[in-house]
């Protein structure tokens, strides 16, 4: 990598060939660099929770046997760090396993209202700290891969929960506009500054004010959501106001009657 073919004669065909090969090499080099960056970011992210767990294990070793408060603190911290790490590893593996085209093989008819209800029911079992309300749930058919669409909505709702203070409200809806279905997740949380609206979809990117560790984010959720949206022919749209809240939308085309199975 690095060096490129240079031809100085006038034969057009050879020059074209050189250009084609050089472009291919550029693409390979770019892909390679991206992968290196990904591995280095991933290792960095994994190192942080390990350091915290090791620190608490040490604390427990020294003081935990005598002091029940330290014992409880240590156990709580280790549990939450391992949970964070489990999710992080799952998300890293998503990228390692994913290759474009595999989603499309599992496409099927999905009833939009039913899908939202299924996601809502799962969420409600987990989060008792927020008021999660379905404001509208319209029924239509989309043609997509249900598992990944649910995963995407879960990422949006997990974020709404993470970045909204306890007792805050979170609204879910499924709305039909023209020939499209809009899944909307609206929260009443910290919001995202305008300058970061595009960047939050990049791998490992986190907005300054939410980097504080207690939200337990890795910066991978929305990049996975973006990948899933693309694989399911959906568009994503973000609207947000700082300190007021955020709305994220996934927009799917309604299935045309003639669309083949
Ligand atoms: P993370 O695991 O950090 O939440 P994401 O890729 O899901 O990673 O999101 C990237 C960043 O975008 C988050 O770290 C946070 O700064 C910001 N963000 C995402 N969703 C919201 C939201 N609903 N409200 C406020 N900020 C958000």
JSON list of C-alpha atoms in Angstrom, two decimals, residues 108-258:
[
{"chain": "A", "resi": 108, "resn": "UNK", "atom": "CA", "xyz": [-41.47, -9.79, 5.05]},
{"chain": "A", "resi": 109, "resn": "UNK", "atom": "CA", "xyz": [-44.76, -7.92, 5.42]},
{"chain": "A", "resi": 110, "resn": "UNK", "atom": "CA", "xyz": [-44.89, -6.08, 8.71]},
{"chain": "A", "resi": 111, "resn": "UNK", "atom": "CA", "xyz": [-47.95, -4.54, 10.31]},
{"chain": "A", "resi": 112, "resn": "UNK", "atom": "CA", "xyz": [-46.62, -1.22, 11.55]},
{"chain": "A", "resi": 113, "resn": "UNK", "atom": "CA", "xyz": [-48.95, -0.84, 14.56]},
{"chain": "A", "resi": 114, "resn": "UNK", "atom": "CA", "xyz": [-48.33, -4.36, 15.80]},
{"chain": "A", "resi": 115, "resn": "UNK", "atom": "CA", "xyz": [-44.57, -3.89, 15.60]},
{"chain": "A", "resi": 116, "resn": "UNK", "atom": "CA", "xyz": [-44.68, -0.71, 17.68]},
{"chain": "A", "resi": 117, "resn": "UNK", "atom": "CA", "xyz": [-46.84, -2.41, 20.31]},
{"chain": "A", "resi": 118, "resn": "UNK", "atom": "CA", "xyz": [-44.41, -5.32, 20.57]},
{"chain": "A", "resi": 119, "resn": "UNK", "atom": "CA", "xyz": [-41.50, -2.93, 21.10]},
{"chain": "A", "resi": 120, "resn": "UNK", "atom": "CA", "xyz": [-43.53, -0.89, 23.60]},
{"chain": "A", "resi": 121, "resn": "UNK", "atom": "CA", "xyz": [-44.47, -3.95, 25.67]},
{"chain": "A", "resi": 122, "resn": "UNK", "atom": "CA", "xyz": [-40.84, -5.06, 25.92]},
{"chain": "A", "resi": 123, "resn": "UNK", "atom": "CA", "xyz": [-39.68, -1.58, 26.93]},
{"chain": "A", "resi": 124, "resn": "UNK", "atom": "CA", "xyz": [-42.33, -1.16, 29.59]},
{"chain": "A", "resi": 125, "resn": "UNK", "atom": "CA", "xyz": [-41.08, -4.21, 31.43]},
{"chain": "A", "resi": 126, "resn": "UNK", "atom": "CA", "xyz": [-37.65, -2.65, 31.74]},
{"chain": "A", "resi": 127, "resn": "UNK", "atom": "CA", "xyz": [-38.13, 1.06, 32.37]},
{"chain": "A", "resi": 128, "resn": "UNK", "atom": "CA", "xyz": [-40.23, 2.19, 35.30]},
{"chain": "A", "resi": 129, "resn": "UNK", "atom": "CA", "xyz": [-38.53, 5.58, 35.65]},
{"chain": "A", "resi": 130, "resn": "UNK", "atom": "CA", "xyz": [-40.15, 7.34, 32.73]},
{"chain": "A", "resi": 131, "resn": "UNK", "atom": "CA", "xyz": [-43.63, 7.92, 31.50]},
{"chain": "A", "resi": 132, "resn": "UNK", "atom": "CA", "xyz": [-43.67, 6.18, 28.10]},
{"chain": "A", "resi": 133, "resn": "UNK", "atom": "CA", "xyz": [-46.79, 7.01, 26.10]},
{"chain": "A", "resi": 134, "resn": "UNK", "atom": "CA", "xyz": [-47.99, 5.81, 22.70]},
{"chain": "A", "resi": 135, "resn": "UNK", "atom": "CA", "xyz": [-49.70, 8.88, 21.20]},
{"chain": "A", "resi": 136, "resn": "UNK", "atom": "CA", "xyz": [-50.75, 7.44, 17.84]},
{"chain": "A", "resi": 137, "resn": "UNK", "atom": "CA", "xyz": [-50.43, 3.99, 16.31]},
{"chain": "A", "resi": 138, "resn": "UNK", "atom": "CA", "xyz": [-51.62, 3.74, 12.72]},
{"chain": "A", "resi": 139, "resn": "UNK", "atom": "CA", "xyz": [-51.74, 0.48, 10.86]},
{"chain": "A", "resi": 140, "resn": "UNK", "atom": "CA", "xyz": [-50.15, -0.06, 7.45]},
{"chain": "A", "resi": 141, "resn": "UNK", "atom": "CA", "xyz": [-47.89, -2.62, 5.82]},
{"chain": "A", "resi": 142, "resn": "UNK", "atom": "CA", "xyz": [-44.19, -2.14, 5.24]},
{"chain": "A", "resi": 143, "resn": "UNK", "atom": "CA", "xyz": [-41.83, -4.63, 3.64]},
{"chain": "A", "resi": 144, "resn": "UNK", "atom": "CA", "xyz": [-38.72, -5.03, 5.80]},
{"chain": "A", "resi": 145, "resn": "UNK", "atom": "CA", "xyz": [-36.83, -7.26, 8.23]},
{"chain": "A", "resi": 146, "resn": "UNK", "atom": "CA", "xyz": [-38.78, -7.15, 11.54]},
{"chain": "A", "resi": 147, "resn": "UNK", "atom": "CA", "xyz": [-35.94, -8.13, 13.91]},
{"chain": "A", "resi": 148, "resn": "UNK", "atom": "CA", "xyz": [-33.66, -5.33, 12.79]},
{"chain": "A", "resi": 149, "resn": "UNK", "atom": "CA", "xyz": [-36.45, -2.73, 12.64]},
{"chain": "A", "resi": 150, "resn": "UNK", "atom": "CA", "xyz": [-37.29, -3.55, 16.26]},
{"chain": "A", "resi": 151, "resn": "UNK", "atom": "CA", "xyz": [-33.62, -3.33, 17.18]},
{"chain": "A", "resi": 152, "resn": "UNK", "atom": "CA", "xyz": [-33.46, 0.12, 15.60]},
{"chain": "A", "resi": 153, "resn": "UNK", "atom": "CA", "xyz": [-36.52, 1.39, 17.48]},
{"chain": "A", "resi": 154, "resn": "UNK", "atom": "CA", "xyz": [-35.06, -0.05, 20.67]},
{"chain": "A", "resi": 155, "resn": "UNK", "atom": "CA", "xyz": [-31.87, 1.95, 20.14]},
{"chain": "A", "resi": 156, "resn": "UNK", "atom": "CA", "xyz": [-33.91, 5.17, 19.76]},
{"chain": "A", "resi": 157, "resn": "UNK", "atom": "CA", "xyz": [-35.99, 4.40, 22.85]},
{"chain": "A", "resi": 158, "resn": "UNK", "atom": "CA", "xyz": [-32.92, 3.39, 24.89]},
{"chain": "A", "resi": 159, "resn": "UNK", "atom": "CA", "xyz": [-31.39, 6.75, 24.01]},
{"chain": "A", "resi": 160, "resn": "UNK", "atom": "CA", "xyz": [-34.58, 8.62, 24.88]},
{"chain": "A", "resi": 161, "resn": "UNK", "atom": "CA", "xyz": [-34.47, 6.88, 28.28]},
{"chain": "A", "resi": 162, "resn": "UNK", "atom": "CA", "xyz": [-30.74, 7.49, 28.79]},
{"chain": "A", "resi": 163, "resn": "UNK", "atom": "CA", "xyz": [-30.85, 11.18, 27.94]},
{"chain": "A", "resi": 164, "resn": "UNK", "atom": "CA", "xyz": [-34.09, 12.10, 29.71]},
{"chain": "A", "resi": 165, "resn": "UNK", "atom": "CA", "xyz": [-34.11, 12.69, 33.47]},
{"chain": "A", "resi": 166, "resn": "UNK", "atom": "CA", "xyz": [-36.20, 10.29, 35.60]},
{"chain": "A", "resi": 167, "resn": "UNK", "atom": "CA", "xyz": [-39.96, 10.96, 35.54]},
{"chain": "A", "resi": 168, "resn": "UNK", "atom": "CA", "xyz": [-39.62, 12.64, 32.14]},
{"chain": "A", "resi": 169, "resn": "UNK", "atom": "CA", "xyz": [-42.04, 11.82, 29.36]},
{"chain": "A", "resi": 170, "resn": "UNK", "atom": "CA", "xyz": [-41.26, 9.81, 26.23]},
{"chain": "A", "resi": 171, "resn": "UNK", "atom": "CA", "xyz": [-43.72, 9.67, 23.34]},
{"chain": "A", "resi": 172, "resn": "UNK", "atom": "CA", "xyz": [-43.91, 6.94, 20.72]},
{"chain": "A", "resi": 173, "resn": "UNK", "atom": "CA", "xyz": [-46.00, 7.05, 17.58]},
{"chain": "A", "resi": 174, "resn": "UNK", "atom": "CA", "xyz": [-46.54, 5.48, 14.22]},
{"chain": "A", "resi": 175, "resn": "UNK", "atom": "CA", "xyz": [-48.07, 7.87, 11.70]},
{"chain": "A", "resi": 176, "resn": "UNK", "atom": "CA", "xyz": [-48.99, 7.61, 8.05]},
{"chain": "A", "resi": 177, "resn": "UNK", "atom": "CA", "xyz": [-48.19, 10.60, 5.83]},
{"chain": "A", "resi": 178, "resn": "UNK", "atom": "CA", "xyz": [-48.81, 10.25, 2.10]},
{"chain": "A", "resi": 179, "resn": "UNK", "atom": "CA", "xyz": [-47.05, 7.05, 1.03]},
{"chain": "A", "resi": 180, "resn": "UNK", "atom": "CA", "xyz": [-44.81, 6.79, 4.05]},
{"chain": "A", "resi": 181, "resn": "UNK", "atom": "CA", "xyz": [-44.86, 5.45, 7.58]},
{"chain": "A", "resi": 182, "resn": "UNK", "atom": "CA", "xyz": [-43.23, 7.55, 10.30]},
{"chain": "A", "resi": 183, "resn": "UNK", "atom": "CA", "xyz": [-42.05, 5.95, 13.50]},
{"chain": "A", "resi": 184, "resn": "UNK", "atom": "CA", "xyz": [-41.38, 8.81, 15.90]},
{"chain": "A", "resi": 185, "resn": "UNK", "atom": "CA", "xyz": [-39.65, 8.69, 19.25]},
{"chain": "A", "resi": 186, "resn": "UNK", "atom": "CA", "xyz": [-39.83, 11.98, 21.13]},
{"chain": "A", "resi": 187, "resn": "UNK", "atom": "CA", "xyz": [-38.19, 12.61, 24.46]},
{"chain": "A", "resi": 188, "resn": "UNK", "atom": "CA", "xyz": [-38.12, 15.52, 26.89]},
{"chain": "A", "resi": 189, "resn": "UNK", "atom": "CA", "xyz": [-34.45, 15.23, 27.74]},
{"chain": "A", "resi": 190, "resn": "UNK", "atom": "CA", "xyz": [-31.17, 17.08, 27.32]},
{"chain": "A", "resi": 191, "resn": "UNK", "atom": "CA", "xyz": [-31.36, 17.56, 23.53]},
{"chain": "A", "resi": 192, "resn": "UNK", "atom": "CA", "xyz": [-28.60, 17.52, 20.90]},
{"chain": "A", "resi": 193, "resn": "UNK", "atom": "CA", "xyz": [-26.85, 20.74, 19.73]},
{"chain": "A", "resi": 194, "resn": "UNK", "atom": "CA", "xyz": [-27.53, 21.57, 16.05]},
{"chain": "A", "resi": 195, "resn": "UNK", "atom": "CA", "xyz": [-23.86, 21.17, 15.11]},
{"chain": "A", "resi": 196, "resn": "UNK", "atom": "CA", "xyz": [-23.91, 17.53, 16.23]},
{"chain": "A", "resi": 197, "resn": "UNK", "atom": "CA", "xyz": [-27.06, 16.37, 14.41]},
{"chain": "A", "resi": 198, "resn": "UNK", "atom": "CA", "xyz": [-25.08, 14.65, 11.65]},
{"chain": "A", "resi": 199, "resn": "UNK", "atom": "CA", "xyz": [-22.14, 13.51, 13.72]},
{"chain": "A", "resi": 200, "resn": "UNK", "atom": "CA", "xyz": [-24.17, 11.51, 16.26]},
{"chain": "A", "resi": 201, "resn": "UNK", "atom": "CA", "xyz": [-24.64, 8.89, 13.53]},
{"chain": "A", "resi": 202, "resn": "UNK", "atom": "CA", "xyz": [-20.87, 8.31, 13.29]},
{"chain": "A", "resi": 203, "resn": "UNK", "atom": "CA", "xyz": [-19.33, 5.37, 15.08]},
{"chain": "A", "resi": 204, "resn": "UNK", "atom": "CA", "xyz": [-18.17, 6.18, 18.63]},
{"chain": "A", "resi": 205, "resn": "UNK", "atom": "CA", "xyz": [-19.25, 9.83, 18.41]},
{"chain": "A", "resi": 206, "resn": "UNK", "atom": "CA", "xyz": [-20.78, 11.20, 21.59]},
{"chain": "A", "resi": 207, "resn": "UNK", "atom": "CA", "xyz": [-22.01, 14.72, 22.27]},
{"chain": "A", "resi": 208, "resn": "UNK", "atom": "CA", "xyz": [-19.81, 16.57, 24.75]},
{"chain": "A", "resi": 209, "resn": "UNK", "atom": "CA", "xyz": [-22.37, 16.92, 27.55]},
{"chain": "A", "resi": 210, "resn": "UNK", "atom": "CA", "xyz": [-23.39, 13.25, 27.50]},
{"chain": "A", "resi": 211, "resn": "UNK", "atom": "CA", "xyz": [-19.89, 11.83, 27.69]},
{"chain": "A", "resi": 212, "resn": "UNK", "atom": "CA", "xyz": [-20.28, 11.76, 31.45]},
{"chain": "A", "resi": 213, "resn": "UNK", "atom": "CA", "xyz": [-19.93, 8.10, 32.24]},
{"chain": "A", "resi": 214, "resn": "UNK", "atom": "CA", "xyz": [-23.18, 7.58, 34.13]},
{"chain": "A", "resi": 215, "resn": "UNK", "atom": "CA", "xyz": [-25.29, 7.33, 30.96]},
{"chain": "A", "resi": 216, "resn": "UNK", "atom": "CA", "xyz": [-23.20, 4.32, 29.95]},
{"chain": "A", "resi": 217, "resn": "UNK", "atom": "CA", "xyz": [-23.17, 5.08, 26.24]},
{"chain": "A", "resi": 218, "resn": "UNK", "atom": "CA", "xyz": [-20.64, 3.82, 23.73]},
{"chain": "A", "resi": 219, "resn": "UNK", "atom": "CA", "xyz": [-21.49, 6.01, 20.75]},
{"chain": "A", "resi": 220, "resn": "UNK", "atom": "CA", "xyz": [-22.37, 2.99, 18.60]},
{"chain": "A", "resi": 221, "resn": "UNK", "atom": "CA", "xyz": [-26.18, 2.87, 18.85]},
{"chain": "A", "resi": 222, "resn": "UNK", "atom": "CA", "xyz": [-27.07, 5.45, 16.22]},
{"chain": "A", "resi": 223, "resn": "UNK", "atom": "CA", "xyz": [-24.43, 4.21, 13.75]},
{"chain": "A", "resi": 224, "resn": "UNK", "atom": "CA", "xyz": [-26.04, 0.77, 14.00]},
{"chain": "A", "resi": 225, "resn": "UNK", "atom": "CA", "xyz": [-29.47, 2.38, 13.54]},
{"chain": "A", "resi": 226, "resn": "UNK", "atom": "CA", "xyz": [-28.22, 4.17, 10.44]},
{"chain": "A", "resi": 227, "resn": "UNK", "atom": "CA", "xyz": [-26.92, 0.90, 9.01]},
{"chain": "A", "resi": 228, "resn": "UNK", "atom": "CA", "xyz": [-30.22, -0.86, 9.76]},
{"chain": "A", "resi": 229, "resn": "UNK", "atom": "CA", "xyz": [-32.25, 1.98, 8.23]},
{"chain": "A", "resi": 230, "resn": "UNK", "atom": "CA", "xyz": [-30.25, 1.75, 5.02]},
{"chain": "A", "resi": 231, "resn": "UNK", "atom": "CA", "xyz": [-30.69, -2.02, 4.85]},
{"chain": "A", "resi": 232, "resn": "UNK", "atom": "CA", "xyz": [-34.46, -1.63, 5.25]},
{"chain": "A", "resi": 233, "resn": "UNK", "atom": "CA", "xyz": [-34.92, 1.25, 2.77]},
{"chain": "A", "resi": 234, "resn": "UNK", "atom": "CA", "xyz": [-35.79, 3.65, 5.56]},
{"chain": "A", "resi": 235, "resn": "UNK", "atom": "CA", "xyz": [-34.71, 7.25, 6.07]},
{"chain": "A", "resi": 236, "resn": "UNK", "atom": "CA", "xyz": [-33.78, 8.76, 9.43]},
{"chain": "A", "resi": 237, "resn": "UNK", "atom": "CA", "xyz": [-34.58, 12.28, 10.53]},
{"chain": "A", "resi": 238, "resn": "UNK", "atom": "CA", "xyz": [-33.50, 14.07, 13.65]},
{"chain": "A", "resi": 239, "resn": "UNK", "atom": "CA", "xyz": [-34.95, 17.18, 15.29]},
{"chain": "A", "resi": 240, "resn": "UNK", "atom": "CA", "xyz": [-33.80, 18.45, 18.62]},
{"chain": "A", "resi": 241, "resn": "UNK", "atom": "CA", "xyz": [-33.77, 21.43, 20.89]},
{"chain": "A", "resi": 242, "resn": "UNK", "atom": "CA", "xyz": [-31.18, 21.78, 23.63]},
{"chain": "A", "resi": 243, "resn": "UNK", "atom": "CA", "xyz": [-32.59, 21.19, 27.14]},
{"chain": "A", "resi": 244, "resn": "UNK", "atom": "CA", "xyz": [-36.06, 20.58, 25.65]},
{"chain": "A", "resi": 245, "resn": "UNK", "atom": "CA", "xyz": [-35.85, 17.23, 23.94]},
{"chain": "A", "resi": 246, "resn": "UNK", "atom": "CA", "xyz": [-35.25, 15.21, 20.81]},
{"chain": "A", "resi": 247, "resn": "UNK", "atom": "CA", "xyz": [-37.38, 13.57, 18.14]},
{"chain": "A", "resi": 248, "resn": "UNK", "atom": "CA", "xyz": [-35.95, 10.88, 15.96]},
{"chain": "A", "resi": 249, "resn": "UNK", "atom": "CA", "xyz": [-37.93, 9.51, 13.04]},
{"chain": "A", "resi": 250, "resn": "UNK", "atom": "CA", "xyz": [-37.56, 6.39, 10.93]},
{"chain": "A", "resi": 251, "resn": "UNK", "atom": "CA", "xyz": [-39.49, 6.78, 7.67]},
{"chain": "A", "resi": 252, "resn": "UNK", "atom": "CA", "xyz": [-40.46, 3.69, 5.66]},
{"chain": "A", "resi": 253, "resn": "UNK", "atom": "CA", "xyz": [-42.19, 3.50, 2.30]},
{"chain": "A", "resi": 254, "resn": "UNK", "atom": "CA", "xyz": [-45.62, 1.83, 2.52]},
{"chain": "A", "resi": 255, "resn": "UNK", "atom": "CA", "xyz": [-45.52, -1.49, 0.71]},
{"chain": "A", "resi": 256, "resn": "UNK", "atom": "CA", "xyz": [-46.91, -1.24, -2.82]},
{"chain": "A", "resi": 257, "resn": "UNK", "atom": "CA", "xyz": [-49.46, -3.94, -3.69]},
{"chain": "A", "resi": 258, "resn": "UNK", "atom": "CA", "xyz": [-47.32, -5.21, -6.56]}
]
